Short mmCIF file of C-alpha atoms and ligand atoms in Angstrom, two decimals:
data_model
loop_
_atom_site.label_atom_id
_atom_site.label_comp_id
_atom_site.label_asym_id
_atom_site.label_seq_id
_atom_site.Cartn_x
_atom_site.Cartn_y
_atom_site.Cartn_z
CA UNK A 145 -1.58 -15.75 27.88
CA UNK A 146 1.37 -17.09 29.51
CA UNK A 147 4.28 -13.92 30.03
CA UNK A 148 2.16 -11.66 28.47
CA UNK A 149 2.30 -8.07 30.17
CA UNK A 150 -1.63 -7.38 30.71
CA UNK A 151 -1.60 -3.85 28.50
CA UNK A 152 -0.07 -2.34 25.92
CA UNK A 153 0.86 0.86 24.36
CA UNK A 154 -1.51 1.29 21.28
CA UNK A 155 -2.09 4.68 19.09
CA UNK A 156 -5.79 4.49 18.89
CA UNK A 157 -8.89 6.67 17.34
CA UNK A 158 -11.03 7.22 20.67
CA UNK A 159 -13.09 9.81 19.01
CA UNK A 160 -14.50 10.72 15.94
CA UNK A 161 -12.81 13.86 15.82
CA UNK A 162 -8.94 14.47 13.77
CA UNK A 163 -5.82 13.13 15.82
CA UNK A 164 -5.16 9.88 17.54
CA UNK A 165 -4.80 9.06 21.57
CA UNK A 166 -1.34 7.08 22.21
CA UNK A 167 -2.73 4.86 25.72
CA UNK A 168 -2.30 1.90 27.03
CA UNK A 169 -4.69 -1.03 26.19
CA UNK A 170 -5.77 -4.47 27.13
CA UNK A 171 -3.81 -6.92 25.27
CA UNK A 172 -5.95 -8.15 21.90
CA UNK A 173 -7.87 -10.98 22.63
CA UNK A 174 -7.31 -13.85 19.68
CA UNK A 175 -10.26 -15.95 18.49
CA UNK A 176 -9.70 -19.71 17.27
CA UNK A 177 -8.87 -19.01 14.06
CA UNK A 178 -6.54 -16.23 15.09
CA UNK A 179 -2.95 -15.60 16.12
CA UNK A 180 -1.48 -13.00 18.16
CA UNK A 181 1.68 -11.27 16.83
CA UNK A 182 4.23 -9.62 19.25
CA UNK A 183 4.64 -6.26 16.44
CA UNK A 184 8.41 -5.58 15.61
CA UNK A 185 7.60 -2.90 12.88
CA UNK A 186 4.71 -0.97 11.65
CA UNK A 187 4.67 1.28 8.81
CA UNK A 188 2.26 4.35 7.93
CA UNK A 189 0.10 4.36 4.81
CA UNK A 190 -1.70 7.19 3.21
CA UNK A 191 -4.84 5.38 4.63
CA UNK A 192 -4.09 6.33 8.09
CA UNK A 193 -3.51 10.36 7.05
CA UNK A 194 -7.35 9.57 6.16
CA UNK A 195 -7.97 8.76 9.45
CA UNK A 196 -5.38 11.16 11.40
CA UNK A 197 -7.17 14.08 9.33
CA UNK A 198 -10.82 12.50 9.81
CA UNK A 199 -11.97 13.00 6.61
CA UNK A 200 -15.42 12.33 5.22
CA UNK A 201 -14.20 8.83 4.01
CA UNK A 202 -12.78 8.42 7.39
CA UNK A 203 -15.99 9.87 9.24
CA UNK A 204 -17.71 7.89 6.93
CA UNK A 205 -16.62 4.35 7.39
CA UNK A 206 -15.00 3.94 11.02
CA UNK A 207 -16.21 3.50 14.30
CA UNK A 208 -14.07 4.48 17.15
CA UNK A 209 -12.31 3.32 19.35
CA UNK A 210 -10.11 1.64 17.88
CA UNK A 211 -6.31 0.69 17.34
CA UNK A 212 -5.26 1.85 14.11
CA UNK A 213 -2.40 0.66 11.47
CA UNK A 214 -2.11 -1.71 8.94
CA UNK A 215 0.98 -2.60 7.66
CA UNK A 216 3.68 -4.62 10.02
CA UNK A 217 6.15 -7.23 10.61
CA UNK A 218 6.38 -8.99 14.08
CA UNK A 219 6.38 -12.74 15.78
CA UNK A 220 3.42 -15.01 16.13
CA UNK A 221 3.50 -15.87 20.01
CA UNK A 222 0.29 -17.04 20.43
CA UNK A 223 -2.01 -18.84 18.09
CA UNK A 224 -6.17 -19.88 17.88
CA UNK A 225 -7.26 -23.52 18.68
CA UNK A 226 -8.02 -24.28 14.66
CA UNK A 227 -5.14 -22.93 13.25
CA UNK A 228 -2.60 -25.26 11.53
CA UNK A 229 -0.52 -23.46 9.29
CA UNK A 230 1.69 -21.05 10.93
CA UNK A 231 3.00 -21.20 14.36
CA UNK A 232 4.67 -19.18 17.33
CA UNK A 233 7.99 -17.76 16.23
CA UNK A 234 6.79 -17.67 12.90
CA UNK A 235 8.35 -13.82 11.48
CA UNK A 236 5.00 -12.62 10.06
CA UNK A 237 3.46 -10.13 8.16
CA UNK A 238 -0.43 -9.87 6.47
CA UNK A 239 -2.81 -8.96 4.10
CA UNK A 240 -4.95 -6.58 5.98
CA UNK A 241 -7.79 -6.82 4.02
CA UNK A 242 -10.52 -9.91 6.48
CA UNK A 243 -12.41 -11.19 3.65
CA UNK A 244 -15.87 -13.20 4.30
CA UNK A 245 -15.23 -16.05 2.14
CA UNK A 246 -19.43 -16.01 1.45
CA UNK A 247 -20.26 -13.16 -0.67
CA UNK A 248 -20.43 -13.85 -4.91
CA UNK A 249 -17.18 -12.42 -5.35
CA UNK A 250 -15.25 -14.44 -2.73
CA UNK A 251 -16.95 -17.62 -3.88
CA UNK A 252 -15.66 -16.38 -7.39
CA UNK A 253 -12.08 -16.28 -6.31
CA UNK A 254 -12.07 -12.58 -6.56
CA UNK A 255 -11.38 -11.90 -3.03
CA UNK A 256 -9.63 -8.33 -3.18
CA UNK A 257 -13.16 -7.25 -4.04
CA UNK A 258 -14.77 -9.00 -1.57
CA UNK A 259 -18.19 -7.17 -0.43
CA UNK A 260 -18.14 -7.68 3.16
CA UNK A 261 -14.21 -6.78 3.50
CA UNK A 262 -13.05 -5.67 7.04
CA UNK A 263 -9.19 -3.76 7.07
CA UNK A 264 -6.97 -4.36 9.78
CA UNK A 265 -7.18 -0.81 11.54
CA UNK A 266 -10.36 0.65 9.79
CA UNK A 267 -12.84 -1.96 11.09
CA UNK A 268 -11.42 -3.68 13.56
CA UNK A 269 -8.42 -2.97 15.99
CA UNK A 270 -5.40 -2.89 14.01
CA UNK A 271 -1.33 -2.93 14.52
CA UNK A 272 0.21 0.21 15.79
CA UNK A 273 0.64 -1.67 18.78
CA UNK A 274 3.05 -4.08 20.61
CA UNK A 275 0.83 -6.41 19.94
CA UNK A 276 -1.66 -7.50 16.96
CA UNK A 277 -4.24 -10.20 16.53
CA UNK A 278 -5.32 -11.24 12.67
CA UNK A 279 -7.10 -14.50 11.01
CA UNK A 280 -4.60 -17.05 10.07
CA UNK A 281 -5.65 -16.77 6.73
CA UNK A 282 -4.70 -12.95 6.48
CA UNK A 283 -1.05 -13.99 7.53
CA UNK A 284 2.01 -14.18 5.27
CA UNK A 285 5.25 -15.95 6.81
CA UNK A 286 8.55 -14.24 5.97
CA UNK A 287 11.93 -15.27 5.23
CA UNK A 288 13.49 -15.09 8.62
CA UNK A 289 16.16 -12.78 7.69
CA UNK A 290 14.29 -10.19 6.39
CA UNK A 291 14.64 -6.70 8.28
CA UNK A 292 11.22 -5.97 9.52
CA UNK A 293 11.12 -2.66 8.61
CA UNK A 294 11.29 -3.84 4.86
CA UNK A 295 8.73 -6.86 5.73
CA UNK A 296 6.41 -4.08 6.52
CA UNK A 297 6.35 -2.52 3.57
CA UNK A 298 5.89 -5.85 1.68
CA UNK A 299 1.70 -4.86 1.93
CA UNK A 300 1.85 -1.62 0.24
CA UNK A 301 4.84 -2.85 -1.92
CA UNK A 302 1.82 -5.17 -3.18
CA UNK A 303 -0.20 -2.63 -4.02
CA UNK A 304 2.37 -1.97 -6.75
CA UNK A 305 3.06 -5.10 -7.82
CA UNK A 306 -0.43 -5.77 -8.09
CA UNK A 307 -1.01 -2.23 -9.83
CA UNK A 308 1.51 -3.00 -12.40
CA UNK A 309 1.88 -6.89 -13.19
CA UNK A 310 -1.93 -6.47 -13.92
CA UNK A 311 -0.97 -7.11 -17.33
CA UNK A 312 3.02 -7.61 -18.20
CA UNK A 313 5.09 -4.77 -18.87
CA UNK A 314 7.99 -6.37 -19.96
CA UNK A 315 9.56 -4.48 -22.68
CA UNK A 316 6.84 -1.69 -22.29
CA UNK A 317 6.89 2.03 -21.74
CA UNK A 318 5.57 2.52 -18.36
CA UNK A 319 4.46 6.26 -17.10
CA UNK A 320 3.53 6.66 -13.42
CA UNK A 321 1.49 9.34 -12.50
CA UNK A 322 1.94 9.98 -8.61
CA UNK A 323 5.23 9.65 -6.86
CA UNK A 324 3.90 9.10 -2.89
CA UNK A 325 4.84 5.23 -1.72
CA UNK A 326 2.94 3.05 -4.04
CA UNK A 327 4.33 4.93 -7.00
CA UNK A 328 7.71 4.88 -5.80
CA UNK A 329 7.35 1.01 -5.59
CA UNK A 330 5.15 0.64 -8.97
CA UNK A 331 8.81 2.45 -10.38
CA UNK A 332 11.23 -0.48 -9.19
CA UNK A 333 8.84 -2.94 -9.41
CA UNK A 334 8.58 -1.89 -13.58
CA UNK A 335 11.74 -1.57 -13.74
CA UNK A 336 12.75 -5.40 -12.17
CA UNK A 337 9.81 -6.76 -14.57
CA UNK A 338 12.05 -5.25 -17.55
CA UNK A 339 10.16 -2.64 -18.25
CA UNK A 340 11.46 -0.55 -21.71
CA UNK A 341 10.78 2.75 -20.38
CA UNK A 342 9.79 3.49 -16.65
CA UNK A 343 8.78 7.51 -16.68
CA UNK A 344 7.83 9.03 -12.67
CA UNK A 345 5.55 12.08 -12.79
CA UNK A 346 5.02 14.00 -9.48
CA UNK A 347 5.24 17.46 -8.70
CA UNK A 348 7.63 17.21 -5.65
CA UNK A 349 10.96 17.47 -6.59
CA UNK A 350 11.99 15.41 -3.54
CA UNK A 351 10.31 12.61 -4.64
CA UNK A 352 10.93 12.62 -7.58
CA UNK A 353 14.66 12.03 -6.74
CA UNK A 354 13.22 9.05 -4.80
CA UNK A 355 11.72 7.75 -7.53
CA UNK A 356 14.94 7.79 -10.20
CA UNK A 357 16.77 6.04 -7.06
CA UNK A 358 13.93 3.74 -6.84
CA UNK A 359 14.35 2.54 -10.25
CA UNK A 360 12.84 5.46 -12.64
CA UNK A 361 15.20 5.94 -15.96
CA UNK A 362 13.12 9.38 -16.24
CA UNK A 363 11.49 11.73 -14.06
CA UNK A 364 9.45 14.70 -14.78
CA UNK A 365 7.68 17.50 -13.37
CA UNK A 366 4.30 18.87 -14.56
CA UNK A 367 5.22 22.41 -13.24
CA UNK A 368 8.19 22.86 -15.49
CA UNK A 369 7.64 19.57 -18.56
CA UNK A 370 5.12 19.54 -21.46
CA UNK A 371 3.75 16.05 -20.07
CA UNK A 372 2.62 14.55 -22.87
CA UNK A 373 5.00 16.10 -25.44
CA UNK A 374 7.88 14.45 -23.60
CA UNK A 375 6.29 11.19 -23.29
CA UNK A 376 5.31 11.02 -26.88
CA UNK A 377 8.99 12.39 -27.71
CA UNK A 378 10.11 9.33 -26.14
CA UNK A 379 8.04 6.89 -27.73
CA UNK A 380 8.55 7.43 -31.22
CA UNK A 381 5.53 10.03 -31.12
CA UNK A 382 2.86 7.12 -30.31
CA UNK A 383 2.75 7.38 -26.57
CA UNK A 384 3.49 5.15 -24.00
CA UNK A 385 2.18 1.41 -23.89
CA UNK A 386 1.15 1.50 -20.07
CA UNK A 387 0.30 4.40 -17.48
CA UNK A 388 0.08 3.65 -13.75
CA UNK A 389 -2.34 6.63 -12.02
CA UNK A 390 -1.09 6.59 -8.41
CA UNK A 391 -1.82 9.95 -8.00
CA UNK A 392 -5.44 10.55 -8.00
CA UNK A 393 -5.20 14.33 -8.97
CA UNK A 394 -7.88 14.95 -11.99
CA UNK A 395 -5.60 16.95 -13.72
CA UNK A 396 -2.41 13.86 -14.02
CA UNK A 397 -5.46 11.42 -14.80
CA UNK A 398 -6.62 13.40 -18.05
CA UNK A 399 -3.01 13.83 -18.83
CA UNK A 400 -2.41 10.12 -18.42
CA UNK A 401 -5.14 9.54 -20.83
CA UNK A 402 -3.84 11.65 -23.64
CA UNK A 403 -0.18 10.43 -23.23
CA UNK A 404 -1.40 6.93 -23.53
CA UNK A 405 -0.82 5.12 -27.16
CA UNK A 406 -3.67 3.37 -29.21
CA UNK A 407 -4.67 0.40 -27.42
CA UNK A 408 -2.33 1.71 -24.32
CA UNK A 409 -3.30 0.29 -20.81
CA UNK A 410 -4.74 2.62 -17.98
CA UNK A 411 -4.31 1.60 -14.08
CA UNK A 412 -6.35 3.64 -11.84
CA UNK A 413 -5.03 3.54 -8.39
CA UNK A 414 -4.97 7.02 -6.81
CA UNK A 415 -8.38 8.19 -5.24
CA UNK A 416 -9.80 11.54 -6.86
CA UNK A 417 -11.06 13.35 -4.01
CA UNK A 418 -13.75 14.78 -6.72
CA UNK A 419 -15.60 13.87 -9.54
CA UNK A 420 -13.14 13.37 -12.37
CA UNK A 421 -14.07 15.34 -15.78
CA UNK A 422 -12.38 13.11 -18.63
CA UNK A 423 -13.19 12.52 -22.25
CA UNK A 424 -15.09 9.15 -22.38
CA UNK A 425 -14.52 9.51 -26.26
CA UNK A 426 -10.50 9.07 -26.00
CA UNK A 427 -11.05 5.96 -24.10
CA UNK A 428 -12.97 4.25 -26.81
CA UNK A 429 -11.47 5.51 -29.93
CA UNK A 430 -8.17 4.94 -28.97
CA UNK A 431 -9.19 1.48 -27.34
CA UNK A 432 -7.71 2.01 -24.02
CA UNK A 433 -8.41 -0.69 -21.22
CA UNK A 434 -8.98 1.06 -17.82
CA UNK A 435 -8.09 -1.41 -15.16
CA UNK A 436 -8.95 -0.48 -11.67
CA UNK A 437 -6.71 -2.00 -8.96
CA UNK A 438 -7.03 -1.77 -5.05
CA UNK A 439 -5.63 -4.27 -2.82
CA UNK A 440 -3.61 -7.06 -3.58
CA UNK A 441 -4.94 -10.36 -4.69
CA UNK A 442 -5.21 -13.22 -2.91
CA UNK A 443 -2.72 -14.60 -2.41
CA UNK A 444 -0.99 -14.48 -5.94
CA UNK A 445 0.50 -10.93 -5.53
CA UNK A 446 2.09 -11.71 -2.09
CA UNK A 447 3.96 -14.76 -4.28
CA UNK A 448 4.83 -12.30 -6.86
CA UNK A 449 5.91 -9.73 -4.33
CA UNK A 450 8.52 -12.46 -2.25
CA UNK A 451 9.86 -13.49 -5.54
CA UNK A 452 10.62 -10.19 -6.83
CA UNK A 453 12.09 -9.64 -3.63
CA UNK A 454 14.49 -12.90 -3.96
CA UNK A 455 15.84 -12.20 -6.84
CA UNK A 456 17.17 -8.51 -4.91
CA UNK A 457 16.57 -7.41 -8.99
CA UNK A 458 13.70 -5.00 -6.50
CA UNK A 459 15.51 -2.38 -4.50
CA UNK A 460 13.52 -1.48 -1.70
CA UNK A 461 16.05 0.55 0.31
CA UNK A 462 15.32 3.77 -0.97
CA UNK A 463 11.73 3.51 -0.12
CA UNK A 464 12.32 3.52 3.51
CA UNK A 465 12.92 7.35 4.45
CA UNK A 466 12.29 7.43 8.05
CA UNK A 467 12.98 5.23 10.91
CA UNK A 468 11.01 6.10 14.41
CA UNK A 469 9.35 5.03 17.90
CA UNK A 470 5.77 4.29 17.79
CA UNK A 471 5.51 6.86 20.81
CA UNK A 472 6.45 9.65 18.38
CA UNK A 473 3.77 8.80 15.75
CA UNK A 474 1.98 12.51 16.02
CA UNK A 475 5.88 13.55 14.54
CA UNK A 476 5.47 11.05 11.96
CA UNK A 477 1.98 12.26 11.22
CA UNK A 478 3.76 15.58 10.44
CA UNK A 479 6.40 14.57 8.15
CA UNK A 480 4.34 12.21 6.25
CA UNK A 481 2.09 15.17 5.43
CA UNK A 482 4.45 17.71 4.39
CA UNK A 483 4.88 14.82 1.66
CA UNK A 484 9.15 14.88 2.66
CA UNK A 485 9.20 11.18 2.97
CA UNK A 486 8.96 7.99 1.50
CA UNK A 487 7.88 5.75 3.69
CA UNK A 488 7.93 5.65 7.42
CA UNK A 489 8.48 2.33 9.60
CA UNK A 490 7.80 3.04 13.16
CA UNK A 491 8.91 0.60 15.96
CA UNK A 492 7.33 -0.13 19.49
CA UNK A 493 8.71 1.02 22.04
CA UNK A 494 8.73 -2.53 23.55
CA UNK A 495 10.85 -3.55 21.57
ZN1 ZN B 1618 -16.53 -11.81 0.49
#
């Protein structure tokens, strides 16, 4: 640990109660299959308002204490004894799902559904810190020039790719339910794939002027547009080919149903907080395939997402609302609630 300062400044869950502690920590200890990232940019994910609030999924599956965060860009300056692929000064990001490599599903080569997944931040000490340690295998090397806070994003950003390349939209009529981050993204990332028709749904009229900047050639709003008549209106009365949930409100996924074509294509991403009431009947009879999608795969959608990103056909710069210290994260917390903001990139104060 050569020039290493001893502790850090971390925002950590110390209880299991709502908030987070901002204190200093020791300095992440790296295993030998591990490197040790000096973090340049974090960014904050609706998993982490999960964990701010201390919900029951949040009360449910984490442990504290524990440094939280997810999604970040930053410099390998250490790195484990068995590691061979990346190296110090290496501009990094990562997949922050730890995957065991054992379970049926791994051995399958399905490893975004791996069993015994641990996330980065959720099960073990994560990245809104100045420094991070994760598996070589979780890491993804960047092109050197690009601006860390838009390598940050590049994980959630995957969530969309991965949401929406599930099967090609080229040429298709693509509705997305849900206008927070992942459905901003899901917007240009349809639209660089050559989507026909890229529709954004949301209720927030702020975001939905994200979204048409994002890459949207419609946007509409459930508290003032017949839904489904405008979809259909669009589509020559049949209904559009794909619909992306991102929402996870009951109400936009039984609407997403209905506005869906014959043979139409159904991505669930959003998580209902309830039970969801739908009619299993439209499903069948109109022979819709209901894909569910969480994560990224591994590591195909990362290769998707840097070539999207190459061919600058994806305009990210939208996305990024909000620029702040890591130090003022509980101000962060606030605005990413009041749902005013795309995404937020935070940077250490360190740096
Ligand atoms: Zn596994």
């Amino acid at each position: 640990m050569n020039n290493l300062p001893s502790a850090m400044m971390a925002v950590t869950k110390q209880e299991p109660t709502p908030g987070v502690v901002i204190r200093d920590v020791p300095i992440p200890v790296m295993g030998p299959d591990d490197v040790l990232v000096k973090v340049q940019a974090v960014s904050l994910c609706g998993t982490d308002v999960h964990i701010y609030n201390w919900d029951a999924w949040a009360s449910g599956r984490m442990h504290p204490p524990l440094t939280i965060g997810h999604e970040f860009a930053g410099t390998i300056v250490e790195v484990g004894s068995n590691t061979s692929r990346v190296m110090p000064g290496d501009f990094v990001s990562a997949e922050s799902h730890i995957i065991c490599g054992k379970c049926l599903q791994c051995r399958m080569g399905q490893y975004h559904t791996c069993q015994n997944v641990k996330i980065l931040g959720v099960d073990t000490d994560g990245c809104f810190a100045d420094y991070t340690v994760v598996p070589e295998n979780n890491v993804w090397v960047n092109e050197p020039t690009m601006p860390p806070h838009l390598a940050s994003v590049q994980e959630p950003l995957g969530n969309a790719v991965f949401a929406t390349l599930v099967e090609p939209v080229t040429a298709a009529s693509v509705a997305i339910f849900g206008c927070g981050p992942t459905g901003l993204c899901a917007a240009a990332v349809a639209k660089a794939a050559g989507a026909g028709l890229v529709v954004a749904i949301d209720v927030n009229p702020y975001r939905l002027d994200l979204a048409e900047r994002m890459g949207a050639y419609v946007t509409l709003n459930p508290m003032e547009d017949d839904i489904i008549e405008e979809l259909k209106r669009r589509t020559d009365g049949n209904g559009v080919d794909v619909v992306l949930e991102m929402s996870g409100s009951p109400a936009a996924i039984q609407t997403g149903l209905k506005s869906l074509r014959m043979g139409g294509r159904f991505t669930s991403f959003g998580i209902p907080s309830v039970p969801v009431d739908i009619d299993f009947s439209e499903i069948i009879f109109k022979g819709i395939r209901v894909l569910g999608v969480s994560g990224r795969r591994m590591f195909e959608t990362w290769y998707q997402t840097a070539a999207l990103l190459k061919t600058e056909r994806l305009n990210l710069a939208p996305l990024v609302t909000h620029r702040m210290m890591l130090s003022d994260f509980d101000n962060a917390m606030h605005i990413m609630r009041s749902g005013m903001s795309g995404k937020i990139v935070l940077t250490p104060d360190g740096m």
